[in-house]
XYZ file of C-alpha atoms in Angstrom:
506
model
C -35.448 -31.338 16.989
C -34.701 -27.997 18.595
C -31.241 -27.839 20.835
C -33.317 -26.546 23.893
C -35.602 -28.906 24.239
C -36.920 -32.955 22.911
C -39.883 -31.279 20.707
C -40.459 -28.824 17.491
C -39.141 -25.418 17.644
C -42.781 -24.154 18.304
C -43.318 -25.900 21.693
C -39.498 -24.848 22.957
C -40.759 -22.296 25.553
C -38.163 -19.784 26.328
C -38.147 -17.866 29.764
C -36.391 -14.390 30.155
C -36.338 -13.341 34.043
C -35.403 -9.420 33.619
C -36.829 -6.812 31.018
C -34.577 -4.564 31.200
C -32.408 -3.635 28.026
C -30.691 -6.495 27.896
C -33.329 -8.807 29.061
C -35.827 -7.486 26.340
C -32.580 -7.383 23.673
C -32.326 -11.539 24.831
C -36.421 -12.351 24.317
C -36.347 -10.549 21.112
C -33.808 -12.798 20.000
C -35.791 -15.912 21.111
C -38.740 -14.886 19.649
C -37.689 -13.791 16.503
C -35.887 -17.351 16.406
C -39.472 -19.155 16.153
C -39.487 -19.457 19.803
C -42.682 -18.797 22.481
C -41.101 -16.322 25.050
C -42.307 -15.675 28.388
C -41.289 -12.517 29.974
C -41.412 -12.405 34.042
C -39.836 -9.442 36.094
C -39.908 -9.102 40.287
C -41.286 -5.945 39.833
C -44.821 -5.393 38.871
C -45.572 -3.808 35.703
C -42.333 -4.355 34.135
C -42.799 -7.538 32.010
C -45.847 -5.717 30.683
C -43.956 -2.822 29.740
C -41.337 -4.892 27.993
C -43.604 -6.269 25.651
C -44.755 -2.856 24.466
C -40.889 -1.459 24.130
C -40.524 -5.049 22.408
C -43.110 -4.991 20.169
C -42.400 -1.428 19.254
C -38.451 -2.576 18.339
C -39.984 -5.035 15.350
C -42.217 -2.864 14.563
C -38.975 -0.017 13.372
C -37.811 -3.415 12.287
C -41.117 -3.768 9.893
C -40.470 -0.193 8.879
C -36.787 -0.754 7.885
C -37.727 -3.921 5.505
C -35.716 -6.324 7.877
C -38.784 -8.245 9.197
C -41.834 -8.817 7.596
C -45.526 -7.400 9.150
C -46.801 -11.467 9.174
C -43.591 -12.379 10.815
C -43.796 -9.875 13.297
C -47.638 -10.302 14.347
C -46.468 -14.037 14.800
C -43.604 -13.088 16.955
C -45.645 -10.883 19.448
C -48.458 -13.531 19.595
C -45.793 -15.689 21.267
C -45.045 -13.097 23.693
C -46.578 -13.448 27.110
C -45.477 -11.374 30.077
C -45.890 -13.631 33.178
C -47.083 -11.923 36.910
C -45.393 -14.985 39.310
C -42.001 -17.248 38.334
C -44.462 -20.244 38.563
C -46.009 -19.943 35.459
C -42.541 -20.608 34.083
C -43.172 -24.371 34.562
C -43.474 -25.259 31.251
C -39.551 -23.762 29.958
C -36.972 -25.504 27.937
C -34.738 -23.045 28.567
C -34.457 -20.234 31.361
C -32.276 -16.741 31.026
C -31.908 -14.134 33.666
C -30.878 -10.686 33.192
C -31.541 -9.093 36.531
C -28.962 -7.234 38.632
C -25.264 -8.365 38.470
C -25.403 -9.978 42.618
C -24.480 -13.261 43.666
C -27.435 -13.847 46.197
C -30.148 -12.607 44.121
C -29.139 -14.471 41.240
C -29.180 -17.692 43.893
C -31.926 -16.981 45.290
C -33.428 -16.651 41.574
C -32.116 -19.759 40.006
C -33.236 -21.646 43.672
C -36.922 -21.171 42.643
C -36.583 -21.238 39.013
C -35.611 -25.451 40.005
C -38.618 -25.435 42.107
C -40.451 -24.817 39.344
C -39.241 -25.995 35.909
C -38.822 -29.304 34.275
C -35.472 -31.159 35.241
C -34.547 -30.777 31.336
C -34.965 -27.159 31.486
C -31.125 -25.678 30.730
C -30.927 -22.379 33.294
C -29.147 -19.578 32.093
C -27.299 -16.221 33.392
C -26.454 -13.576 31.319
C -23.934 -12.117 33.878
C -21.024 -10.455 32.568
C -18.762 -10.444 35.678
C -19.493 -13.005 38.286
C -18.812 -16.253 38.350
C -20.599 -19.332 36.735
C -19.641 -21.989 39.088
C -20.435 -19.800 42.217
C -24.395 -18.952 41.062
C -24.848 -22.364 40.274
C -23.500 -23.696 43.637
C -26.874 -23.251 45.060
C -28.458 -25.343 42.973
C -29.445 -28.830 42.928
C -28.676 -29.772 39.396
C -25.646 -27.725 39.008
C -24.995 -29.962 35.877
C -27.760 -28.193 33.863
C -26.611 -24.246 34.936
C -24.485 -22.441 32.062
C -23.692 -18.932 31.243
C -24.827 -17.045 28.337
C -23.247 -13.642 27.902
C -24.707 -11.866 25.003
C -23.952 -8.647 24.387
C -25.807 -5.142 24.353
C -27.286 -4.790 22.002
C -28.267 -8.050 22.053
C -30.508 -7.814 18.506
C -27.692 -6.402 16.889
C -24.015 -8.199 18.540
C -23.620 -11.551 16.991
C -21.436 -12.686 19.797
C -22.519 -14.733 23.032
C -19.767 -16.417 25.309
C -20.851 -20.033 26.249
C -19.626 -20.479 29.867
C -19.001 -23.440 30.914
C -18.744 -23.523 34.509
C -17.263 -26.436 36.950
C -20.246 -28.367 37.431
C -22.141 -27.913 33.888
C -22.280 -30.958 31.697
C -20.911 -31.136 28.489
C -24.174 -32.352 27.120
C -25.798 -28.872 28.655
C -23.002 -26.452 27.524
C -22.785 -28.852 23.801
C -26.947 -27.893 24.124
C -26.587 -24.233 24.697
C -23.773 -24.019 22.036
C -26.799 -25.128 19.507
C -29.297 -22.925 20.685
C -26.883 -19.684 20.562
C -26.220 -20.998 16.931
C -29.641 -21.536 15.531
C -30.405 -18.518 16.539
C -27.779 -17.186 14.109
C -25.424 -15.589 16.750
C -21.840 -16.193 16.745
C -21.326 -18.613 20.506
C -17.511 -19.321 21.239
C -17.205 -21.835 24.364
C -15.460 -20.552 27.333
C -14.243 -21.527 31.194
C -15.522 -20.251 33.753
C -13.092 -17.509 34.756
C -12.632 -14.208 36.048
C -13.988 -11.510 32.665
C -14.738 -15.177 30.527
C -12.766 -14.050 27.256
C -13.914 -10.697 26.367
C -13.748 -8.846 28.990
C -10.526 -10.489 30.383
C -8.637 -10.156 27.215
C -9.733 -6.346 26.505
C -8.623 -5.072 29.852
C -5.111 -4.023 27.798
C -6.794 -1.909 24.700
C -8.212 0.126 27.860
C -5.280 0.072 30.664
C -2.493 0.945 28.346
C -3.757 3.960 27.056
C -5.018 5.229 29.973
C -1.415 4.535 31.605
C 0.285 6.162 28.388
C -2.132 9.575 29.267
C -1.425 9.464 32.997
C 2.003 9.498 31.928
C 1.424 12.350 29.992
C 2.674 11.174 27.105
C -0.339 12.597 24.820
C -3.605 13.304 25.057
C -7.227 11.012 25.024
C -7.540 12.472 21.734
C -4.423 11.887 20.257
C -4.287 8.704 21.969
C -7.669 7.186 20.237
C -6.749 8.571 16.800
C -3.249 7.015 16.993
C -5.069 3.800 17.702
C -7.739 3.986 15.117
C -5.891 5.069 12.593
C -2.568 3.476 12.878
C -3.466 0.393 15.164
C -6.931 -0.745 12.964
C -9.106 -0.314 16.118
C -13.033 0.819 15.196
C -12.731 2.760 18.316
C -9.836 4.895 20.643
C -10.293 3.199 24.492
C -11.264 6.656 25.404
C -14.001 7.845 23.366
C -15.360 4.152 23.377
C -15.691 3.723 27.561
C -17.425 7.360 27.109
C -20.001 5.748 25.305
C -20.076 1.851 27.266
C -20.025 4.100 30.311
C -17.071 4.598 32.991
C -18.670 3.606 35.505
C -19.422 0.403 33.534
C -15.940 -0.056 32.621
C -14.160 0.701 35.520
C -16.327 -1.624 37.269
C -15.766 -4.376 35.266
C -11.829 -3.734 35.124
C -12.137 -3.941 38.951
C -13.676 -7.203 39.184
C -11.305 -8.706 37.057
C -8.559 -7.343 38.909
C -10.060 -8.497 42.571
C -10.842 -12.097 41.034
C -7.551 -12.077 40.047
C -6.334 -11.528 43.307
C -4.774 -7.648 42.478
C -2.446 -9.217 39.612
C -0.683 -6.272 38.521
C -1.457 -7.314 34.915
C -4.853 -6.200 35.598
C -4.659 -2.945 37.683
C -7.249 -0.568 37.352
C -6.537 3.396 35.987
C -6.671 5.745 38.846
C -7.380 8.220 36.699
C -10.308 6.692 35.366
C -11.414 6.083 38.997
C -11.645 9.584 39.327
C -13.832 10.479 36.514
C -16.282 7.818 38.122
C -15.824 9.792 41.241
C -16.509 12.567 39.660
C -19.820 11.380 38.138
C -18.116 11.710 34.472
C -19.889 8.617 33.441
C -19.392 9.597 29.767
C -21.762 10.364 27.395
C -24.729 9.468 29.543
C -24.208 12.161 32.222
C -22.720 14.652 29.264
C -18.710 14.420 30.325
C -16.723 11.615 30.434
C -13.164 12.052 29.055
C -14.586 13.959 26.911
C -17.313 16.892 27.124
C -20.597 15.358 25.751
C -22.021 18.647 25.952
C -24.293 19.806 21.945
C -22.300 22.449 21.718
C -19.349 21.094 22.874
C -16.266 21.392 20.776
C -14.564 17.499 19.604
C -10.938 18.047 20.543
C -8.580 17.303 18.050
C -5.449 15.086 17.996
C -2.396 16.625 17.945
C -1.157 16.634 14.011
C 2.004 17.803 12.853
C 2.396 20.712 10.480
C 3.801 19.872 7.179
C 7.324 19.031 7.251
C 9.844 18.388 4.156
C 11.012 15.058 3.632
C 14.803 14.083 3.047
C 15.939 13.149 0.275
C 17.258 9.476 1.182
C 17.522 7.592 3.775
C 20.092 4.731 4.849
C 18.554 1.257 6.276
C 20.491 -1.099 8.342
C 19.498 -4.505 8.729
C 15.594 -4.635 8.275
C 12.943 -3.027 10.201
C 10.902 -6.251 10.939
C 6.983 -6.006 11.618
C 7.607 -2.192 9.884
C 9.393 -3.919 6.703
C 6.819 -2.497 4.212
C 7.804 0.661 5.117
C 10.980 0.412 2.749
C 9.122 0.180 -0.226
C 6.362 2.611 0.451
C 9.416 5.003 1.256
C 10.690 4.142 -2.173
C 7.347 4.443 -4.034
C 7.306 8.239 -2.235
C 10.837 8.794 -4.736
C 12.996 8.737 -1.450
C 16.177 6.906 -1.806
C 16.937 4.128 0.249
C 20.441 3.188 1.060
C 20.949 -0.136 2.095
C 23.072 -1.856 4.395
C 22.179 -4.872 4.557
C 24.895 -6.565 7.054
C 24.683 -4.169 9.669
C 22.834 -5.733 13.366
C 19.430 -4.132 14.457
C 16.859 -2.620 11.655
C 16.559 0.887 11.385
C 16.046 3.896 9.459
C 18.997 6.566 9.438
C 18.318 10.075 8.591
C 20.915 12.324 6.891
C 21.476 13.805 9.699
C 22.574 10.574 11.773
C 19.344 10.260 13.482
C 18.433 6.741 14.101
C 14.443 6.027 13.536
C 13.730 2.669 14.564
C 10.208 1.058 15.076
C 9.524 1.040 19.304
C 10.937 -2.011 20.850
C 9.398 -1.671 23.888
C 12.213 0.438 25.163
C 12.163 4.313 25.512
C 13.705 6.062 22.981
C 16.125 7.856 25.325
C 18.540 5.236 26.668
C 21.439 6.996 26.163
C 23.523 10.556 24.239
C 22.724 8.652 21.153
C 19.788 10.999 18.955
C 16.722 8.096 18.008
C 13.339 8.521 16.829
C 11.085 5.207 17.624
C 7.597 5.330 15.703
C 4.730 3.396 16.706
C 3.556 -0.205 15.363
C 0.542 -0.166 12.535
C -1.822 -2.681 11.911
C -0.639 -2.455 7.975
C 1.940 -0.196 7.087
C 0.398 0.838 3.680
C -3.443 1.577 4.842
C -2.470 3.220 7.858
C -3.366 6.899 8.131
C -1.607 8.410 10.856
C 1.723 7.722 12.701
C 3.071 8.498 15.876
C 6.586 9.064 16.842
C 8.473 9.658 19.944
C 11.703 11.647 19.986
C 14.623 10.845 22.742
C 15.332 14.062 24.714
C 18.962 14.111 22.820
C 16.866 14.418 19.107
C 17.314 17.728 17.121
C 13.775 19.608 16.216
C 15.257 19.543 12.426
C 15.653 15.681 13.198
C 12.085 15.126 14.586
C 10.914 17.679 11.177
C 12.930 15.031 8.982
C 11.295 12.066 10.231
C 8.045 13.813 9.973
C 8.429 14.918 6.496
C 9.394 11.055 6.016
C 5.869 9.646 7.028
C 3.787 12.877 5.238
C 5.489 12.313 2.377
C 3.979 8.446 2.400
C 0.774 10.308 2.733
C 0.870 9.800 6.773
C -0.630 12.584 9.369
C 2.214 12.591 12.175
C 1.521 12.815 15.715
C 4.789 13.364 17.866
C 4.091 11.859 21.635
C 6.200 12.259 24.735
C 8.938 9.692 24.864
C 7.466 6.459 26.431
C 8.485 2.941 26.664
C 6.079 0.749 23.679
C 4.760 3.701 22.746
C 0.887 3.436 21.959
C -0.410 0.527 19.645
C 2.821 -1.111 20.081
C 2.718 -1.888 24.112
C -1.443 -2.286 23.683
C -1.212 -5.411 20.433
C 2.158 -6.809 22.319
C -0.131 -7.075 26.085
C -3.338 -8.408 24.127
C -0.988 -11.421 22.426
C 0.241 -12.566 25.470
C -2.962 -12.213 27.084
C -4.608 -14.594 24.648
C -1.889 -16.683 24.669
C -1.587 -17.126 28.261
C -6.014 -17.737 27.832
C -5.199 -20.394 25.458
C -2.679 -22.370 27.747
C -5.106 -22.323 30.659
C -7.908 -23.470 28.746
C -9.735 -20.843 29.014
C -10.773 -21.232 25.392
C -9.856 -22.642 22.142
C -7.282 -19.998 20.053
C -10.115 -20.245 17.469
C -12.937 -19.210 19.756
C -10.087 -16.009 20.936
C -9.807 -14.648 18.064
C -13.505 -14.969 17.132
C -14.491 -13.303 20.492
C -12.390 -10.135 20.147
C -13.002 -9.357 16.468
C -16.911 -10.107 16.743
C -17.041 -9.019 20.198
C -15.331 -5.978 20.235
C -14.395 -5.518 16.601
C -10.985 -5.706 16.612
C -9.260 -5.508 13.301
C -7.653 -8.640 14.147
C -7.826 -11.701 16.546
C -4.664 -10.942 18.978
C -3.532 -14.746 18.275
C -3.541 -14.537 14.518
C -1.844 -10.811 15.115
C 0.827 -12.471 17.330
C 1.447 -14.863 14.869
C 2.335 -12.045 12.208
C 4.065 -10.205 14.867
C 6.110 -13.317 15.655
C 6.218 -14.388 19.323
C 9.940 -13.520 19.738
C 9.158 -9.654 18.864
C 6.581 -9.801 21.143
C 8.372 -11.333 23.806
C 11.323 -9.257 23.463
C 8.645 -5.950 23.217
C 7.303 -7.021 26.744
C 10.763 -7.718 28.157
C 11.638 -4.758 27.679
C 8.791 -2.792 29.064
C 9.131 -5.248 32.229
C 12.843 -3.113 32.265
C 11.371 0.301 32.021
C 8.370 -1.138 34.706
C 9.500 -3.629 37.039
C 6.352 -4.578 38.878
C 5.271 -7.501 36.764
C 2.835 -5.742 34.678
C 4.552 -6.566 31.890
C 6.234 -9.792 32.306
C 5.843 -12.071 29.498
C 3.749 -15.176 29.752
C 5.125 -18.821 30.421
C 2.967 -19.353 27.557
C 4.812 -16.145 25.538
C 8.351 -17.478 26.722
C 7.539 -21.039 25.151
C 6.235 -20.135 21.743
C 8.859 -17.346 21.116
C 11.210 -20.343 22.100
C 9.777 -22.727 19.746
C 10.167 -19.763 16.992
C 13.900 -19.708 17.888
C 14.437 -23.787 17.375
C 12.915 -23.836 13.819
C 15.034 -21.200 12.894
């Protein structure tokens, strides 16, 4: 028995209201799945036309060895574009991918119940509105779910099973199946504002765009310092160029309005004015950066070579940046230890403290620091940044250079600014998902499974949080709630309470 319906997978019927990408994306899915799809659009012509892009799709498929010519002459003979919604009567299962609106997708899902069997499970694919609020049309609300699959649906193994206030738990349990037999990757969500993607990400995007507006170093700079140092695929600037900025900046908004402007969420003005601006990325040939073919990439900024000292003296130990002390050892650097001394840092022989960021900006006081930025591994990482206090010598900032080149490190020196880069972006994604997890918005499993197949990050933020340790998180956030007092930054109840619990069992 199939999950969608009481019969063999053949006679589970499959309607997709929407051909557009990601409607054609969701019936290729279906059909390649065993499935009979039928294709219906509002506007004539289009279903047809989906089944040609469609069946061209498995055809490069064919070409590419990844689907066989038998299997994909059986998939298009149970593909049917449909010219009226009532020849959908005979679906197990209903999707729509039409335009993200609240009263067309009503007014959508109010015939589809006209129409279809009472077992039928009805679908939306929305990314940003709200489950319970399309389904409060309806007259089986118990039967409406979300399924957010992502573009390119063929290719993106995740979909976000979103359960909203009315949905059984035999529909969602149901819909769970059927995202899994298809071989995608479904993690079960609550209805809320973004689901868990999309609410969870905002950070990797806001931080660094409030790190540039700051000044504090370029888009360039910025998205190398987080791929390269933080483990990210992608910098948040180079990858909204290519989702779109209007498509981002959209979604950002809508978080932040269902959220009811919670400064946590706050959209980038300065992304607002690229949209403004039409720079929608690489779709209209500018974005943050100039999509233009002859367009030179711009760089990040890279220190010149730099020579190393020739020891160094640490002080208590330098925490989440501990492996540092024996990669600066295997470089033939001599490290000093004092091991009784409070705080963990790095002193150069000049006096210079270099500390890993705590959240705090380097420049607190006369006193000559150097904070460098977190890495997702120490050892792997390719490029560091660092951020001299205004009170730090340039032979001091060349010293602590030479340091991190000489463990085989590119350098990029940023402005002075609270957290830093990857440090302020992995401490706001933690509490983020931790603060998700206490409201039930979805299981810490299904968190960390969203964001690295989702939005491939190197690591779930829960299973990075626990490496981090809650308490240096915590304490990270505090202190940028210090520097920026407007709640942005103020640690989770859920934060406080784990970083707590850390504290007893010591």
């Amino acid at each position: 028995m199939t999950a969608i319906d009481r019969g063999p997978a053949h006679t589970s019927t499959v309607a997709v209201i929407g051909t557009g990408t990601m409607g054609q994306g969701i019936a290729q899915v279906a059909l390649v799945a065993g499935h009979p799809v039928r294709l219906y659009d509002a506007a004539p012509g289009r279903a047809e036309h989906a089944v040609g892009a469609i069946a061209a799709r498995l055809g490069r498929l064919v070409d590419k060895g990844r689907l066989t010519a038998a299997d994909r002459d059986a998939a298009l003979g149970r593909l049917a574009p449909v010219a009226a919604i009532e020849e959908l009567a005979g679906a197990d299962l209903a999707i729509e991918a039409i335009l993200e609106e609240l009263g067309a997708k009503q007014q959508l899902f109010t015939a589809l119940e006209s129409v279809v069997p009472d077992h039928c499970l009805l679908a939306t694919n929305t990314s940003s509105l709200s489950v319970t609020a399309v389904a409060g049309a309806l007259r089986l609300p118990g039967r409406f779910i979300g399924l957010h699959f992502f573009n390119p649906a063929p290719l993106l193994p995740l979909v976000e099973v979103v359960r909203g206030a009315a949905t059984d738990q035999a529909a969602a349990d149901r819909a769970y199946a059927t995202v899994a037999a298809w071989g995608k990757t479904p993690v079960r969500c609550a209805d809320t504002p973004g689901f868990i993607v999309n609410r969870l990400a905002r950070p990797f995007y806001a931080e660094a765009f409030r790190v540039h507006e700051e000044r504090a170093a370029d888009p360039a700079t910025i998205d190398a310092v987080l791929r390269e140092s933080g483990g990210f695929r992608m910098g948040p600037f180079e990858l909204t160029d290519l989702i779109g900025q209007d498509v981002n900046e959209a979604v950002t908004r809508s978080v932040w309005e269902s959220f009811f402007h919670d400064p946590k969420f706050t959209p980038s003005l300065a992304q607002r004015q690229l949209v403004d601006a039409g720079r929608h990325g690489r779709k209209s040939g500018h974005g943050w950066f100039d999509h233009a073919e002859d367009a030179p990439r711009p760089a990040p900024h890279t220190a010149e070579p730099c020579e190393a000292p020739d020891k160094v003296v640490l002080y208590g130990d330098l925490g989440p940046a501990a492996a540092l002390v024996g990669l600066i050892e295997e470089a033939g650097i001599t490290v000093v230890r004092e091991p009784r001394s409070a705080g963990g840092h790095l002193v150069l022989p000049d006096g210079t403290a270099l500390s890993l960021t705590d959240g705090s900006p380097a420049t607190t006081d006369r006193a000559a620091r150097i904070h460098f930025d977190l890495a997702l591994d120490y050892r792997t990482a390719s490029r560091i940044a660092l951020a001299p206090s205004g009170t730090a010598s340039p032979a001091s900032v060349e010293a602590a250079i030479g340091l991190f080149q000489a463990l085989g490190k590119q350098v990029s020196v940023v402005r002075d600014v609270p957290g830093m880069i990857v440090a302020r972006t992995v401490a706001m994604l933690v509490d983020f998902a931790l603060d998700a997890v206490a409201r039930e918005v979805a299981s810490p499993q299904d968190v960390d499974t969203a964001m690295r197949s989702g939005v491939n990050y190197p690591r779930g933020p829960l299973e990075w949080g626990e490496e981090l340790g809650a308490r240096w998180v915590r304490d990270t956030l505090r202190r940028l709630h210090d520097s920026y007092p407007t709640g942005r930054y103020a640690p989770s109840q859920a934060l406080i309470r784990r970083a707590a619990l850390q504290e007893e069992l010591l």
